[in-house]
Amino acid sequence: MTPGLAMFYGGLVRHKNILSVIMQNFLCMGIVPVVWIIIGYSLAFGPDVSGFIGNLDYFLLNNISLDTANTASNIPEFLFLIFQLMFAILTVALITGAIAERMKFSSFFIFSILWILFVYLPVCHWVWGGGWLQSIGALDFAGGTVVHINAGISSLVCVFFLGRRRGWRREFFSPNNLPITLLGAGILWFGWFGFNAGSALGVNAVAVVAFLNTQIAAGAAGVSWICAEWVYRGKPTTLGIASGFIAGLVAITPAAGFVGPMASLLIGLISGVLCYSAIFLKFKLKYDDALDVVGIHGVGGIIGAFATGLFASKRWNPSGENGLFYGNVDQIFIQLAGIISVLIYASIITAIIMLIIKFTIGLRVDSEAEENGLDISEHSEDAYKIEI
């Protein structure tokens, strides 16, 4: 999924920054696995310590062999480890869309390590690794809180510290290659089936339901997004339908294995309209979320996590819980506890990380480097160099 995200983001930035955005995404595919196998998997999925974090039983992959089975799923531990690694990679990569076109590569390098260690791993443990949110029954099938709300609120904090791009709202920042963005959206959608259906951790009925719900919600959100855009702007756009698809995929992620197809249809229709509306917040509140990570992933994740508390039913997943509409009023409050706790924790720790980087190596490229583009200034490369 992360190469698809790299293409999706890469096509949306200006031509002078396409390689820098792709490079940040590819860095995530390199640096996160290193952290993950040394200590990350142990902190996320090691035996629980006070509901907050895992212990160091799996440090340097100790106590894991080819014969070890994951206790929660009974699949090989290494299989579970690498599947969960993909979530970790994608989550930090999502943030690159918000900080695009102005953050130093060295700063993002340090940020990605610190953010995985101190934001992603604790939240992952809370929800999936036996932590306190899992113990109270919070539902997140494939990453609404762990991935999307976590990355969305962290992105908002990052853009606050970075400030707006030079010329934002005074110049027209045109995407450099929309076909690449559409290709990236297609790759993401394809990968999302593994993201969601794979979270059933087996080839079973729940995986099939999650697979179907993923398709329905994405399609519905794409349609509702362009309808809203059509009414507001007078024309539907290719970027609009691609963004709508992503919004639907985000919103259905926490609910995919807990709700039925008709609920996924509603979640998709609602998320397309609400996420489209949410992207205008950046203009009202004057924060420069370059590629709408907050509006799509942050807001979409909240919609999905909340909707899970409404529509979840044991009819579709006997191992899950019933939601509000199936007689379990408590579930909606449990979901809200998960949403609010991740919003607060991720925002505070991300702010601390950004402050540390700001007052050590600095966060942002200088004005000349930003004007020339990060492809040249940070990587000495040009994606579209033409020699005559």
Coordinates of C-alpha atoms in Angstrom, one line a residue:
M1 CA 0.0 0.0 0.0
T2 CA 2.8 2.5 0.8
P3 CA 4.1 2.6 -2.8
G4 CA 0.5 3.3 -3.9
L5 CA 0.4 6.1 -1.4
A6 CA 3.7 7.4 -2.7
M7 CA 2.2 7.6 -6.2
F8 CA -1.1 9.1 -4.9
Y9 CA 0.8 11.9 -3.0
G10 CA 3.5 12.2 -5.6
G11 CA 1.1 13.2 -8.3
L12 CA -0.6 15.9 -6.1
V13 CA 2.4 18.0 -5.2
R14 CA 4.1 20.5 -7.6
H15 CA 6.6 19.1 -10.1
K16 CA 9.6 20.3 -8.1
N17 CA 8.6 18.2 -5.1
I18 CA 7.4 14.9 -6.4
L19 CA 10.6 13.0 -5.7
S20 CA 10.8 14.3 -2.2
V21 CA 7.4 13.1 -1.3
I22 CA 8.0 9.7 -2.8
M23 CA 11.4 9.5 -1.1
Q24 CA 9.7 10.1 2.3
N25 CA 7.3 7.3 1.7
F26 CA 10.1 5.0 0.6
L27 CA 12.1 5.9 3.7
C28 CA 9.2 4.6 5.8
M29 CA 9.4 1.3 4.0
G30 CA 13.1 1.2 5.1
I31 CA 13.3 2.7 8.5
V32 CA 10.1 1.3 10.1
P33 CA 11.0 -2.4 9.5
V34 CA 14.4 -1.8 11.2
V35 CA 12.7 -0.3 14.3
W36 CA 10.0 -3.0 14.2
I37 CA 12.2 -6.0 14.3
I38 CA 14.6 -4.5 16.9
I39 CA 12.0 -3.3 19.5
G40 CA 8.8 -2.2 17.8
Y41 CA 7.0 -5.5 17.6
S42 CA 7.8 -6.3 21.2
L43 CA 6.5 -2.9 22.5
A44 CA 3.3 -3.3 20.4
F45 CA 2.5 -7.0 20.9
G46 CA 4.7 -8.2 23.8
P47 CA 3.0 -9.1 27.1
D48 CA 1.1 -6.1 28.5
V49 CA 2.7 -3.7 31.0
S50 CA 0.0 -1.7 32.9
G51 CA -2.3 -1.5 29.8
F52 CA 0.0 1.0 28.1
I53 CA 2.8 -0.8 26.3
G54 CA 4.3 -4.3 25.7
N55 CA 7.4 -5.5 27.4
L56 CA 10.7 -6.5 25.9
D57 CA 10.1 -10.3 25.6
Y58 CA 10.4 -10.0 21.8
F59 CA 13.3 -7.6 21.7
L60 CA 15.6 -8.4 18.7
L61 CA 12.9 -11.1 18.0
N62 CA 13.8 -13.2 21.0
N63 CA 11.4 -16.0 21.9
I64 CA 10.1 -16.1 18.3
S65 CA 10.9 -19.0 16.0
L66 CA 9.4 -20.6 12.9
D67 CA 7.3 -22.8 15.1
T68 CA 6.0 -20.0 17.3
A69 CA 2.2 -19.3 16.9
N70 CA 0.6 -16.0 17.8
T71 CA -1.5 -16.6 20.9
A72 CA -4.4 -14.4 19.8
S73 CA -4.8 -15.7 16.2
N74 CA -3.0 -19.1 16.2
I75 CA -1.2 -18.2 13.0
P76 CA 2.6 -18.2 12.8
E77 CA 4.1 -15.4 14.8
F78 CA 6.3 -14.3 12.0
L79 CA 3.3 -14.0 9.7
F80 CA 1.4 -11.9 12.2
L81 CA 4.6 -9.8 12.8
I82 CA 5.0 -8.9 9.1
F83 CA 1.3 -8.3 8.6
Q84 CA 1.3 -5.8 11.4
L85 CA 4.5 -4.2 10.2
M86 CA 2.7 -3.1 7.0
F87 CA 0.3 -1.1 9.2
A88 CA 3.1 0.6 11.0
I89 CA 4.8 1.6 7.7
L90 CA 1.7 3.0 6.2
T91 CA 0.7 5.0 9.2
V92 CA 3.8 7.1 9.5
A93 CA 3.8 7.4 5.7
L94 CA 0.3 9.0 5.7
I95 CA 1.8 12.0 7.6
T96 CA 4.0 12.8 4.6
G97 CA 1.0 14.2 2.7
A98 CA 0.4 16.9 5.3
I99 CA 4.0 18.0 5.7
A100 CA 4.7 17.9 1.9
E101 CA 6.9 20.5 0.2
R102 CA 8.6 22.0 3.2
M103 CA 10.0 19.6 5.8
K104 CA 13.7 18.8 5.8
F105 CA 14.4 15.2 4.9
S106 CA 16.8 14.8 7.9
S107 CA 14.0 16.1 10.2
F108 CA 11.5 13.6 8.8
F109 CA 14.1 10.9 9.2
I110 CA 14.3 11.6 12.9
F111 CA 10.6 12.2 13.2
S112 CA 9.6 8.9 11.7
I113 CA 11.7 7.0 14.2
L114 CA 10.5 8.9 17.2
W115 CA 6.9 8.9 16.1
I116 CA 6.8 5.2 15.6
L117 CA 8.4 4.6 19.0
F118 CA 6.4 7.0 21.1
V119 CA 3.1 7.4 19.3
Y120 CA 2.3 4.5 17.0
L121 CA 3.5 1.6 19.2
P122 CA 1.7 2.6 22.4
V123 CA -1.6 3.2 20.5
C124 CA -1.2 0.0 18.6
H125 CA -0.7 -1.9 21.9
W126 CA -3.8 -0.2 23.5
V127 CA -6.1 -1.3 20.7
W128 CA -4.6 -4.6 19.3
G129 CA -1.8 -5.7 21.7
G130 CA -3.8 -6.4 24.9
G131 CA -3.7 -2.8 26.2
W132 CA -6.4 -0.8 28.0
L133 CA -8.6 0.0 25.0
Q134 CA -8.8 -3.6 24.0
S135 CA -9.6 -4.6 27.5
I136 CA -12.6 -2.4 27.7
G137 CA -13.9 -3.7 24.4
A138 CA -13.0 -0.9 21.9
L139 CA -13.5 -2.1 18.3
D140 CA -11.1 -1.3 15.5
F141 CA -11.0 -4.0 12.9
A142 CA -8.2 -2.7 10.7
G143 CA -7.0 0.6 11.9
G144 CA -9.5 3.4 12.3
T145 CA -7.9 4.6 15.6
V146 CA -4.5 3.0 15.3
V147 CA -3.8 4.2 11.8
H148 CA -6.1 7.0 10.5
I149 CA -7.1 9.0 13.6
N150 CA -3.5 8.6 14.9
A151 CA -2.0 9.8 11.7
G152 CA -4.7 12.5 11.1
I153 CA -4.3 14.3 14.4
S154 CA -0.5 14.0 14.3
S155 CA -0.6 15.6 10.8
L156 CA -2.5 18.5 12.2
V157 CA 0.1 19.0 14.9
C158 CA 2.9 18.8 12.4
V159 CA 1.5 21.4 10.0
F160 CA 1.0 23.7 13.0
F161 CA 4.7 23.6 13.8
L162 CA 5.8 23.7 10.2
G163 CA 3.7 26.6 9.2
R164 CA 2.2 27.3 5.7
R165 CA 4.0 26.8 2.5
R166 CA 5.4 29.9 0.7
G167 CA 2.7 31.3 -1.5
W168 CA -0.1 29.2 0.1
R169 CA -3.5 30.7 -0.9
R170 CA -1.7 33.4 -2.9
E171 CA -0.5 31.1 -5.7
F172 CA -2.3 28.2 -7.4
F173 CA -0.5 25.0 -6.4
S174 CA -1.3 22.7 -9.3
P175 CA -0.9 18.9 -9.1
N176 CA 1.9 17.8 -11.3
N177 CA 0.5 14.6 -12.6
L178 CA -3.1 13.6 -11.8
P179 CA -2.9 10.3 -13.8
I180 CA -0.1 9.2 -11.3
T181 CA -2.4 10.1 -8.5
L182 CA -5.3 8.1 -9.9
L183 CA -2.9 5.1 -10.4
G184 CA -1.8 5.5 -6.8
A185 CA -5.4 5.5 -5.7
G186 CA -6.1 2.3 -7.6
I187 CA -3.0 0.6 -6.1
L188 CA -4.1 1.7 -2.6
W189 CA -7.7 0.4 -3.2
F190 CA -6.3 -3.0 -4.3
G191 CA -4.0 -3.1 -1.3
W192 CA -6.8 -2.1 1.1
F193 CA -8.5 -5.4 0.5
G194 CA -5.6 -7.1 2.1
F195 CA -5.5 -4.4 4.8
N196 CA -9.1 -5.0 5.8
A197 CA -9.9 -8.6 4.8
G198 CA -6.5 -9.7 6.0
S199 CA -7.3 -8.4 9.5
A200 CA -9.6 -11.4 9.9
L201 CA -6.3 -13.3 10.3
G202 CA -7.7 -16.2 8.3
V203 CA -9.7 -17.2 5.2
N204 CA -13.2 -17.2 6.8
A205 CA -16.6 -15.6 6.7
V206 CA -15.5 -12.5 8.5
A207 CA -12.7 -11.9 5.9
V208 CA -15.3 -12.2 3.1
V209 CA -17.6 -9.7 4.8
A210 CA -14.7 -7.3 5.3
F211 CA -13.7 -7.7 1.7
L212 CA -17.2 -6.9 0.5
N213 CA -17.7 -4.0 2.9
T214 CA -14.4 -2.5 1.7
Q215 CA -15.6 -2.4 -1.9
I216 CA -19.1 -1.1 -1.1
A217 CA -18.0 1.8 1.2
A218 CA -15.2 2.9 -1.2
G219 CA -17.6 3.0 -4.1
A220 CA -20.4 4.8 -2.2
A221 CA -18.0 7.4 -0.8
G222 CA -16.6 8.1 -4.3
V223 CA -20.1 8.7 -5.6
S224 CA -21.2 10.9 -2.7
W225 CA -18.0 12.9 -2.8
I226 CA -18.3 13.8 -6.5
C227 CA -22.0 14.6 -6.1
A228 CA -21.2 17.0 -3.3
E229 CA -18.4 18.4 -5.5
W230 CA -20.8 18.7 -8.4
V231 CA -23.3 20.7 -6.4
Y232 CA -20.6 22.9 -4.8
R233 CA -18.2 23.5 -7.7
G234 CA -20.4 22.7 -10.7
K235 CA -18.3 19.9 -12.0
P236 CA -17.1 16.5 -10.8
T237 CA -13.4 15.9 -10.9
T238 CA -11.1 12.9 -11.2
L239 CA -9.2 14.1 -8.1
G240 CA -12.6 14.2 -6.4
I241 CA -13.6 10.7 -7.1
A242 CA -10.2 9.4 -6.1
S243 CA -10.3 11.3 -2.9
G244 CA -13.8 10.0 -2.2
F245 CA -12.7 6.4 -2.7
I246 CA -9.9 6.9 -0.2
A247 CA -12.3 8.6 2.3
G248 CA -14.6 5.5 2.0
L249 CA -11.7 3.1 2.5
V250 CA -10.6 5.0 5.6
A251 CA -14.1 5.2 7.1
I252 CA -14.9 1.5 6.6
T253 CA -11.5 0.3 8.0
P254 CA -12.4 0.1 11.7
A255 CA -15.9 -1.3 10.9
A256 CA -15.1 -3.7 8.0
G257 CA -15.3 -6.9 10.0
F258 CA -18.0 -5.9 12.4
V259 CA -20.8 -4.5 10.3
G260 CA -23.0 -5.7 7.4
P261 CA -23.1 -4.5 3.8
M262 CA -26.0 -2.1 4.2
A263 CA -24.2 -0.4 7.1
S264 CA -21.1 -0.1 5.0
L265 CA -23.1 1.6 2.2
L266 CA -24.3 4.2 4.7
I267 CA -20.8 4.7 6.1
G268 CA -19.5 5.2 2.6
L269 CA -22.2 7.7 1.6
I270 CA -21.8 9.7 4.8
S271 CA -18.0 9.7 4.8
G272 CA -17.8 11.0 1.2
V273 CA -19.8 14.1 1.9
L274 CA -18.4 14.8 5.4
C275 CA -14.7 14.3 4.3
Y276 CA -15.3 16.5 1.3
S277 CA -16.7 19.2 3.6
A278 CA -13.9 18.7 6.1
I279 CA -11.2 19.7 3.6
F280 CA -12.5 23.2 3.6
L281 CA -11.7 23.5 7.3
K282 CA -8.0 24.2 6.5
F283 CA -9.0 27.4 4.6
K284 CA -11.3 28.6 7.5
L285 CA -8.8 27.7 10.2
K286 CA -5.7 28.6 8.0
Y287 CA -3.6 25.5 8.4
D288 CA -1.8 24.2 5.4
D289 CA -2.5 20.4 5.3
A290 CA -0.9 20.1 1.9
L291 CA -2.7 16.9 0.7
D292 CA -5.7 16.8 3.0
V293 CA -4.5 14.1 5.4
V294 CA -6.5 15.7 8.3
G295 CA -9.7 16.0 6.3
I296 CA -9.7 12.5 4.8
H297 CA -7.8 10.3 7.2
G298 CA -8.4 12.1 10.5
V299 CA -12.1 12.9 9.9
G300 CA -12.7 9.6 8.0
G301 CA -11.2 7.6 10.8
I302 CA -13.4 9.4 13.4
I303 CA -16.5 8.7 11.3
G304 CA -15.6 5.1 10.9
A305 CA -14.7 4.5 14.6
F306 CA -17.9 6.2 15.7
A307 CA -20.1 4.3 13.1
T308 CA -18.6 1.0 14.4
G309 CA -20.2 1.8 17.7
L310 CA -23.5 2.3 16.0
F311 CA -23.7 -0.5 13.4
A312 CA -21.5 -3.4 14.8
S313 CA -23.4 -6.6 15.1
K314 CA -22.5 -10.1 16.2
R315 CA -24.5 -11.4 13.3
W316 CA -21.5 -10.4 11.1
N317 CA -18.8 -11.2 13.6
P318 CA -19.6 -13.4 16.6
S319 CA -16.3 -12.4 18.2
G320 CA -17.1 -8.8 18.1
E321 CA -19.8 -6.7 20.0
N322 CA -23.2 -5.3 19.2
G323 CA -23.4 -1.6 18.6
L324 CA -26.0 1.0 19.7
F325 CA -28.5 0.0 17.0
Y326 CA -28.3 -3.6 18.2
G327 CA -29.0 -2.9 21.8
N328 CA -25.6 -2.2 23.2
V329 CA -25.6 1.5 24.3
D330 CA -22.2 1.1 26.0
Q331 CA -20.4 0.5 22.8
I332 CA -20.8 4.0 21.5
F333 CA -19.2 5.4 24.7
I334 CA -16.3 2.8 24.4
Q335 CA -15.7 4.0 20.9
L336 CA -15.7 7.6 21.9
A337 CA -13.2 6.8 24.6
G338 CA -10.9 5.3 22.0
I339 CA -11.3 8.3 19.7
I340 CA -10.7 10.9 22.3
S341 CA -7.8 9.2 24.0
V342 CA -5.9 8.8 20.7
L343 CA -6.6 12.4 19.7
I344 CA -5.2 13.6 23.0
Y345 CA -2.3 11.3 23.3
A346 CA -1.1 11.5 19.7
S347 CA -1.4 15.3 19.6
I348 CA 0.6 15.8 22.8
I349 CA 3.4 13.4 22.0
T350 CA 3.7 14.5 18.4
A351 CA 4.0 18.1 19.6
I352 CA 6.8 17.1 22.0
I353 CA 8.6 15.3 19.1
M354 CA 8.2 18.4 16.8
L355 CA 9.5 20.7 19.5
I356 CA 12.6 18.5 20.1
I357 CA 13.4 18.5 16.4
K358 CA 12.7 22.2 16.0
F359 CA 15.2 23.2 18.7
T360 CA 17.9 20.7 17.6
I361 CA 18.3 20.3 13.8
G362 CA 15.3 22.4 12.8
L363 CA 12.1 21.4 11.0
R364 CA 11.9 23.2 7.7
V365 CA 14.1 23.9 4.7
D366 CA 15.1 27.5 4.1
S367 CA 13.2 29.8 1.7
E368 CA 15.6 29.4 -1.2
A369 CA 15.4 25.6 -0.9
E370 CA 11.6 25.7 -0.8
E371 CA 11.4 28.0 -3.8
N372 CA 13.8 25.7 -5.8
G373 CA 11.9 22.6 -4.7
L374 CA 12.9 19.8 -2.4
D375 CA 13.8 17.5 -5.2
I376 CA 16.8 19.6 -6.1
S377 CA 17.6 21.1 -2.7
E378 CA 17.2 17.9 -0.6
H379 CA 18.1 15.1 -3.1
S380 CA 19.9 16.8 -6.1
E381 CA 17.4 15.1 -8.5
D382 CA 14.8 16.3 -10.9
A383 CA 11.9 14.1 -11.8
Y384 CA 11.1 15.9 -15.1
K385 CA 14.5 17.0 -16.4
I386 CA 14.4 17.4 -20.1
E387 CA 17.6 18.0 -22.1
I388 CA 17.5 19.4 -25.6

